[in-house]
PDB file of C-alpha atoms in Angstrom:
ATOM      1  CA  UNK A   1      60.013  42.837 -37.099  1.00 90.00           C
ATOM      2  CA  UNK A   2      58.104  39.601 -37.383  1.00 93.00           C
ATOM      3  CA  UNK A   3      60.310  38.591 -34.421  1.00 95.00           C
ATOM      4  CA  UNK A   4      58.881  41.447 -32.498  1.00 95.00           C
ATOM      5  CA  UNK A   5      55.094  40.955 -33.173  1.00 97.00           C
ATOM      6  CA  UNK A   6      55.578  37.554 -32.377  1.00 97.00           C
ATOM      7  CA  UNK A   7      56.259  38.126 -28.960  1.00 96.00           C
ATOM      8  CA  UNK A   8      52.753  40.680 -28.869  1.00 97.00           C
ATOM      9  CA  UNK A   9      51.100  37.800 -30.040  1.00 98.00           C
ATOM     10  CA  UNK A  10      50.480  38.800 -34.162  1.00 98.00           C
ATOM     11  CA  UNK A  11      51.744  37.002 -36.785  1.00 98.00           C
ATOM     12  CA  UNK A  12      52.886  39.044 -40.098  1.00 96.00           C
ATOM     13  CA  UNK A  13      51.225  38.010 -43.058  1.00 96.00           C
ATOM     14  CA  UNK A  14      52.451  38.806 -47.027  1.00 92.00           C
ATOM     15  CA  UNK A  15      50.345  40.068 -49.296  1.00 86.00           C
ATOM     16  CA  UNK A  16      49.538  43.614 -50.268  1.00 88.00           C
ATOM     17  CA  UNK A  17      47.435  46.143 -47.928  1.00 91.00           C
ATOM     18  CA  UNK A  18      43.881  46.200 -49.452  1.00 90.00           C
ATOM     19  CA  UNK A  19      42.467  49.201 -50.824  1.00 89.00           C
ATOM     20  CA  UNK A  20      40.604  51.747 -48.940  1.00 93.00           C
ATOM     21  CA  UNK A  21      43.064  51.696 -45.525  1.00 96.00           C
ATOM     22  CA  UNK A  22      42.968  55.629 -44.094  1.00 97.00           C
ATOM     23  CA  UNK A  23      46.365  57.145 -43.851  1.00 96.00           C
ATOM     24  CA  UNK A  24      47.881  56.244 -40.661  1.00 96.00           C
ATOM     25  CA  UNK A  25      48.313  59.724 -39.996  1.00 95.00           C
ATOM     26  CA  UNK A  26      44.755  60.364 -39.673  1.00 96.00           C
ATOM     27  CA  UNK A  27      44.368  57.206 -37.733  1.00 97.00           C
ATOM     28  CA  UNK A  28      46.406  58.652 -34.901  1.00 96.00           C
ATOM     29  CA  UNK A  29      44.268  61.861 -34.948  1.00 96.00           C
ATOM     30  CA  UNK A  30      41.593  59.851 -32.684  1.00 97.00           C
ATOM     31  CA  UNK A  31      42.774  60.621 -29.117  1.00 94.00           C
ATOM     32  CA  UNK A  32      41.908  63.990 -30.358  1.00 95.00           C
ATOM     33  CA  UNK A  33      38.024  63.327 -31.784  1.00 96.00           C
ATOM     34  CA  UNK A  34      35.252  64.183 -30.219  1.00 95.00           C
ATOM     35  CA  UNK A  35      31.792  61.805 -28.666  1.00 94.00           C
ATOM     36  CA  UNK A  36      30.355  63.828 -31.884  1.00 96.00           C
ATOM     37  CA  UNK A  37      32.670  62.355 -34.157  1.00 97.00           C
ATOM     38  CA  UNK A  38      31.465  58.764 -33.158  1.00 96.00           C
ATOM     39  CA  UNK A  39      34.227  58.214 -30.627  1.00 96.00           C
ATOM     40  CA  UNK A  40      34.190  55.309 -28.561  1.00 95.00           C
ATOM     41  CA  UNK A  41      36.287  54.465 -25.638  1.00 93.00           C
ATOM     42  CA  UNK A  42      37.178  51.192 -23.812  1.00 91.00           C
ATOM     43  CA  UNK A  43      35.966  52.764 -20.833  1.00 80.00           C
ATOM     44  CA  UNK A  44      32.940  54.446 -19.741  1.00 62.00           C
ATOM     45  CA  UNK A  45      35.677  56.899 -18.033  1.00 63.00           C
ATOM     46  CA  UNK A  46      37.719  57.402 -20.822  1.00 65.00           C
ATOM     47  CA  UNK A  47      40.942  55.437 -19.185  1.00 68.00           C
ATOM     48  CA  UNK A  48      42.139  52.982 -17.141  1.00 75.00           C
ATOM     49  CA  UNK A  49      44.482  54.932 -14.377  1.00 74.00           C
ATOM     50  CA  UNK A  50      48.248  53.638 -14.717  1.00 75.00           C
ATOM     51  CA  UNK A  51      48.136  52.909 -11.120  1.00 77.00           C
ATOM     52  CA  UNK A  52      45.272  50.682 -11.429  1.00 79.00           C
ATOM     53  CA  UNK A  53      46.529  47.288 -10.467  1.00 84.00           C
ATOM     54  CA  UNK A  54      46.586  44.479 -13.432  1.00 87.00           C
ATOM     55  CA  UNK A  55      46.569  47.573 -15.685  1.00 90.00           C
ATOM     56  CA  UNK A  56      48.279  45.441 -18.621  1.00 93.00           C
ATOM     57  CA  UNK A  57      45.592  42.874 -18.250  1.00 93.00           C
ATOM     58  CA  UNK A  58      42.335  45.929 -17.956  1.00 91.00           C
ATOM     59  CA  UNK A  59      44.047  47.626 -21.112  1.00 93.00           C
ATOM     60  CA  UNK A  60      44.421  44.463 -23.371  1.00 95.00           C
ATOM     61  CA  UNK A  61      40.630  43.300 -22.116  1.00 94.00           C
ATOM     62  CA  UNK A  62      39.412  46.537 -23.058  1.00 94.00           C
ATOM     63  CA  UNK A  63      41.244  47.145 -26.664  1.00 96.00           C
ATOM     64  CA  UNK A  64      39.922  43.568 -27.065  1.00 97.00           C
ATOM     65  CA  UNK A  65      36.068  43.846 -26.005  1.00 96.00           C
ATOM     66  CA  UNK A  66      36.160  47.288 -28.141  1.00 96.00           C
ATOM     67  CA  UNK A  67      37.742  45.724 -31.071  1.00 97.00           C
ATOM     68  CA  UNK A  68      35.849  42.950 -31.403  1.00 97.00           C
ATOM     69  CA  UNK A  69      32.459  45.052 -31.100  1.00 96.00           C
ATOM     70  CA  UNK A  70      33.465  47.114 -33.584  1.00 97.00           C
ATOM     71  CA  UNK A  71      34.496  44.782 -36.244  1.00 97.00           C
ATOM     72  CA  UNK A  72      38.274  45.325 -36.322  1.00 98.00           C
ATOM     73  CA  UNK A  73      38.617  41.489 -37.012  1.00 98.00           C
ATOM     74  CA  UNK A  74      38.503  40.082 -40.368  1.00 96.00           C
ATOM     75  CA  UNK A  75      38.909  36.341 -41.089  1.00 93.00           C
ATOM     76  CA  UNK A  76      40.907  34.282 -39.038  1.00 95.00           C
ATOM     77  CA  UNK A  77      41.360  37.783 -36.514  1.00 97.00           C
ATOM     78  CA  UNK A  78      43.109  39.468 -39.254  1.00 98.00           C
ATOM     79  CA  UNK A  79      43.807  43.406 -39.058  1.00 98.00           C
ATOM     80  CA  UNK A  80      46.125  46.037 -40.255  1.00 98.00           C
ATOM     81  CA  UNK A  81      48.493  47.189 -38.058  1.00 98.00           C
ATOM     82  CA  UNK A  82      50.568  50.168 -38.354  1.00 97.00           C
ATOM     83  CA  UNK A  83      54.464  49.955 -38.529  1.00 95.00           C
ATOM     84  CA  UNK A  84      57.274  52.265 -38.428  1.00 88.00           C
ATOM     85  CA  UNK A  85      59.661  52.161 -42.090  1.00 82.00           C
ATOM     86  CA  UNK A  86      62.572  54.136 -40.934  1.00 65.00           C
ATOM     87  CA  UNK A  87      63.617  57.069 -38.356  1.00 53.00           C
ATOM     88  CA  UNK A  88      60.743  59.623 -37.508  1.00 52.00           C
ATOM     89  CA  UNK A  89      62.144  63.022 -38.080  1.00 50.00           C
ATOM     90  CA  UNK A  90      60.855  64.664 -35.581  1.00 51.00           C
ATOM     91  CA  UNK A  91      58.917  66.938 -38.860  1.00 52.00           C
ATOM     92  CA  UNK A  92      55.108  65.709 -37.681  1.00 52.00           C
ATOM     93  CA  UNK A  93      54.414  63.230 -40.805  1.00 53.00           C
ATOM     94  CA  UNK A  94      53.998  60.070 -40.543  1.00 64.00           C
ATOM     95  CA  UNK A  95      57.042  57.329 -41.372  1.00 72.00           C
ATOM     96  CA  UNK A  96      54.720  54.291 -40.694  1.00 87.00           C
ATOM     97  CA  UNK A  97      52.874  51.862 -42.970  1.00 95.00           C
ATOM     98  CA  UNK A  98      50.281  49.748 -42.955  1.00 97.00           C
ATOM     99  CA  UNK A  99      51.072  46.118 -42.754  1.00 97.00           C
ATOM    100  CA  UNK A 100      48.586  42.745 -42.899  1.00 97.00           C
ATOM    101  CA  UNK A 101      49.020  41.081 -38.931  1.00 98.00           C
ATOM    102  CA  UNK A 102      47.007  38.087 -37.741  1.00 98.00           C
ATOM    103  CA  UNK A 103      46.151  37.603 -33.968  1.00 98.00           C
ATOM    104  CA  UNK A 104      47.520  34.640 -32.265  1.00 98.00           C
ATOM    105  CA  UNK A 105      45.433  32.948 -29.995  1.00 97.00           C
ATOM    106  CA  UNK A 106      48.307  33.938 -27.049  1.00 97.00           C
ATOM    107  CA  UNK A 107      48.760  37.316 -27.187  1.00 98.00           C
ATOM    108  CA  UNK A 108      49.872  40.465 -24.790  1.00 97.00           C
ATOM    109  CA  UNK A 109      49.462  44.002 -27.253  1.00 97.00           C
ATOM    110  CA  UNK A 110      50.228  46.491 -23.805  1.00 95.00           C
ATOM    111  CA  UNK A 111      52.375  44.701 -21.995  1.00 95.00           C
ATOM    112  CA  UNK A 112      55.014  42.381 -23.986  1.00 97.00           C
ATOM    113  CA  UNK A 113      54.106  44.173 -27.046  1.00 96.00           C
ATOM    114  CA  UNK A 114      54.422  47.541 -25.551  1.00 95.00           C
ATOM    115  CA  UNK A 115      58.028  46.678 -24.591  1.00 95.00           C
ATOM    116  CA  UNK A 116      59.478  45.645 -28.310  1.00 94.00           C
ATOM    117  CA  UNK A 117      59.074  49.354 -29.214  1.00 93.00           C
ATOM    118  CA  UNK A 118      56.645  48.877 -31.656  1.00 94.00           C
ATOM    119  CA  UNK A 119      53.319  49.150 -29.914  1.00 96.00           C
ATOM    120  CA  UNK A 120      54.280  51.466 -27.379  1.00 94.00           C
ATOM    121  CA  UNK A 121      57.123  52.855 -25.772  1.00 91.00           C
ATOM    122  CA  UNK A 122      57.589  50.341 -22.730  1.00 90.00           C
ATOM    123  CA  UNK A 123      55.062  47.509 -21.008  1.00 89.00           C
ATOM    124  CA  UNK A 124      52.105  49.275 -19.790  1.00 90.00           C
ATOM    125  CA  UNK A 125      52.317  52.446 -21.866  1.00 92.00           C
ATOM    126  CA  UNK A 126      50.839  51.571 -25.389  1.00 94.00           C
ATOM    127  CA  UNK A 127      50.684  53.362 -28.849  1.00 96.00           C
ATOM    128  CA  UNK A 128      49.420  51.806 -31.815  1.00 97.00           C
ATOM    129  CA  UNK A 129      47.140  52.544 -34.953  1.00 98.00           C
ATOM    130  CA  UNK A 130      45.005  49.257 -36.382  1.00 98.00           C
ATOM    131  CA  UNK A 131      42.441  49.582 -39.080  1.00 98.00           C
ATOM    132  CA  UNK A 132      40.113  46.793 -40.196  1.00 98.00           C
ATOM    133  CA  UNK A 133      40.841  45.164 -44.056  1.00 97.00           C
ATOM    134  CA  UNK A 134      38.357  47.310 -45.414  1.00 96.00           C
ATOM    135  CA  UNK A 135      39.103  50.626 -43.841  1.00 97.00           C
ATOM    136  CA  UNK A 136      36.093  51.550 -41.721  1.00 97.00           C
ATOM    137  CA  UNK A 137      37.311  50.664 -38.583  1.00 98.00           C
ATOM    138  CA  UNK A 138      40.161  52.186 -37.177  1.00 98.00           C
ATOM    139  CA  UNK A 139      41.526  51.725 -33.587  1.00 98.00           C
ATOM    140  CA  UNK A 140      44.123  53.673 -31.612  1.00 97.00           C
ATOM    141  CA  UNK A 141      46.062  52.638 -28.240  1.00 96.00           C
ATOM    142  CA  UNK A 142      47.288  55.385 -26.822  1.00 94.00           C
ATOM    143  CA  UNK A 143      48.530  56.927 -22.946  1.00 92.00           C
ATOM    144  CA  UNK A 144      47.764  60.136 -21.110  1.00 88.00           C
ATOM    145  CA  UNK A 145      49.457  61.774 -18.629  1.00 82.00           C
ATOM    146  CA  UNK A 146      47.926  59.071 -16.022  1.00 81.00           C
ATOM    147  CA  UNK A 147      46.289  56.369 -18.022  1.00 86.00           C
ATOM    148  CA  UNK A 148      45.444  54.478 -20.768  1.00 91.00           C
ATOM    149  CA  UNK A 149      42.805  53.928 -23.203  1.00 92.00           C
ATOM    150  CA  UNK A 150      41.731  52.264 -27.146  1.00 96.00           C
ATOM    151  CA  UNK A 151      39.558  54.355 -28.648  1.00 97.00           C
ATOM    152  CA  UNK A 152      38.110  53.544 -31.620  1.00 97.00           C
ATOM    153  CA  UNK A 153      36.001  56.232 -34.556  1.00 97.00           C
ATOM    154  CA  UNK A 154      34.353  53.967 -37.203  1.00 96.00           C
ATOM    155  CA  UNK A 155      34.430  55.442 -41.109  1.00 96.00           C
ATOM    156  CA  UNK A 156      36.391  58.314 -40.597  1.00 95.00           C
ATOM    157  CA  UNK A 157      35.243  59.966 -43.801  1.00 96.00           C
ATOM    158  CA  UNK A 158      31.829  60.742 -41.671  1.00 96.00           C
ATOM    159  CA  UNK A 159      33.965  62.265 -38.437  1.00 97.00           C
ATOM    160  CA  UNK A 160      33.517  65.695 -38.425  1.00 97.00           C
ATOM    161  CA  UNK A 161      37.392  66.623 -36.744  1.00 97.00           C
ATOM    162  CA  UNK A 162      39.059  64.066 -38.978  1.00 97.00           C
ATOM    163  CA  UNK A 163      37.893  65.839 -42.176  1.00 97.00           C
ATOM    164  CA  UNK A 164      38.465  68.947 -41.205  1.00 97.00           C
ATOM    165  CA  UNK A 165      41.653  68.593 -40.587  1.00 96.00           C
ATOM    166  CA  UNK A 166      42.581  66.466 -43.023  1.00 96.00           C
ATOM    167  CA  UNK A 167      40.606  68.892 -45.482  1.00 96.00           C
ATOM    168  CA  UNK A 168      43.228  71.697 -44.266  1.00 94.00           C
ATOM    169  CA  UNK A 169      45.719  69.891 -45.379  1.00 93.00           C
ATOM    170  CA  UNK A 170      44.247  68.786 -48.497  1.00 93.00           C
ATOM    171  CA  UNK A 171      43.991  72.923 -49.365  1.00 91.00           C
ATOM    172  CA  UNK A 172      47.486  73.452 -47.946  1.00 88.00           C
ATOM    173  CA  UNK A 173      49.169  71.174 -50.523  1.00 90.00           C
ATOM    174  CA  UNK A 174      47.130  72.438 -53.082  1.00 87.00           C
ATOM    175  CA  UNK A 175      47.223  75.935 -53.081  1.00 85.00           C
ATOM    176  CA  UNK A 176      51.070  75.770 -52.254  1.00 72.00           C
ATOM    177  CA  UNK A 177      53.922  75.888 -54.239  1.00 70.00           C
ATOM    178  CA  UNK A 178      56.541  73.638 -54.775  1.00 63.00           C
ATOM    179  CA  UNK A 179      59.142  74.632 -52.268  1.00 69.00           C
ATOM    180  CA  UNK A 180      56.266  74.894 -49.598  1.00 76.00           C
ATOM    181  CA  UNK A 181      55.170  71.611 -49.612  1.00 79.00           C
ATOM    182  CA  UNK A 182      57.209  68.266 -49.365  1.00 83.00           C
ATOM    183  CA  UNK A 183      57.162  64.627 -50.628  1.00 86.00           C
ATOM    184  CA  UNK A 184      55.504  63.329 -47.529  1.00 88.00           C
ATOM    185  CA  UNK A 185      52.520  66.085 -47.516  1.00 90.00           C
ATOM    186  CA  UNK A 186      51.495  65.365 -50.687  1.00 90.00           C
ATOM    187  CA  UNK A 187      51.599  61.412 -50.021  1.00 92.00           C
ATOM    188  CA  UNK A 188      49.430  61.918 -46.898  1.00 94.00           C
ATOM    189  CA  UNK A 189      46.920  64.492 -48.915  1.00 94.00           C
ATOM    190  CA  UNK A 190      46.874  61.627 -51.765  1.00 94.00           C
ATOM    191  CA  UNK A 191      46.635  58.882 -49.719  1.00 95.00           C
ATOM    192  CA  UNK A 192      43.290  60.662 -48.239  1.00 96.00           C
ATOM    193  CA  UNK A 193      41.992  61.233 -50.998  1.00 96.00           C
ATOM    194  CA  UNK A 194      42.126  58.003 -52.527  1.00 96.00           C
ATOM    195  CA  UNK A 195      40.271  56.745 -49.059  1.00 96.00           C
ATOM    196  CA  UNK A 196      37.388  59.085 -49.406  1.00 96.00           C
ATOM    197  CA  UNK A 197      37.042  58.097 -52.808  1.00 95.00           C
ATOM    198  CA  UNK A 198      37.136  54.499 -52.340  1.00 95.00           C
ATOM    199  CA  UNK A 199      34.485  54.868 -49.404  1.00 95.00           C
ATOM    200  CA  UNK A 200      31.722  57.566 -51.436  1.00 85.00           C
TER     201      UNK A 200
END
């Protein structure tokens, strides 16, 4: 994996994944949130078309400018980046972690980074979930149909779409019983509640 990153430009770092990072699975709920949930785009027009010449070199500007504006970057352009732990199952829950990532001073996140497989699925077509050390910012990659965009939804404990839903799920596990529910439901249900009550 470190291999991998390398070649997008991040260096892995050791060290344990502060407190108060969001679930990743809440993270990649932002392509779905709302201008009233604090949504920003890198764009003014929400993407840039995938037939846009230079579109590797728009869509790493853009995540960049955003990023930076935002406060994604700790010291020495540190971030958490999410990464994928084993197969996904195809079930809808997350099988990613966080993990500590440093930004090289060379660096290509949508196109050579894209094509590893671990920030998107090949060059030009990117999908990734970052979060600032202290977990307000969050940032998303993601591609449409024809484009691509980074959107980013500051403190996500204050977006109206994120809670709900993650509130939903918070009253599924809950109020189910045993056999309903399984171990990955009530990790992502924990893991949000530990988040809203490291940020109150």
């Amino acid at each position: 994996m470190a291999t991998l990153l390398r070649a997008a430009g991040l260096q892995l770092l050791p060290g344990e994944v502060p407190a108060g990072a969001p679930p990743l699975t809440a993270v990649g709920l932002l392509a779905t949130c709302a201008p009233e949930d604090g949504r920003r785009d890198a764009w003014v027009d929400g993407w840039v078309d995938e037939e846009t010449p230079g579109l590797v070199e728009q869509a790493n500007a853009g995540w960049f400018a955003l990023a930076a504006e935002h406060g994604l970057f700790g010291p020495d352009r540190e971030f958490l980046l999410g990464v994928p732990v084993g197969d996904d199952s195809g079930d809808g829950y997350d099988t990613s972690q966080w993990r500590r990532v440093r930004l090289l001073e060379e660096w290509d996140l949508v196109g050579a980074g894209a094509e590893t497989g671990l920030l998107g699925s090949r060059a030009g077509r990117p999908e990734f979930r970052m979060c600032s050390l202290d977990g307000r910012v969050p940032v998303q990659g993601t591609t449409y149909q024809s484009g691509v965009t980074s959107i980013v939804v500051t403190e996500l404990w204050r977006a109206p779409s994120i809670c709900l839903y993650m509130e939903r799920q918070v009253e599924r596990v809950q109020q189910s019983n045993r056999a309903d529910v399984d171990d990955r439901e009530r990790a992502l249900v924990r893991e949000w509640l530990q988040y809203l009550q490291h940020h109150s």
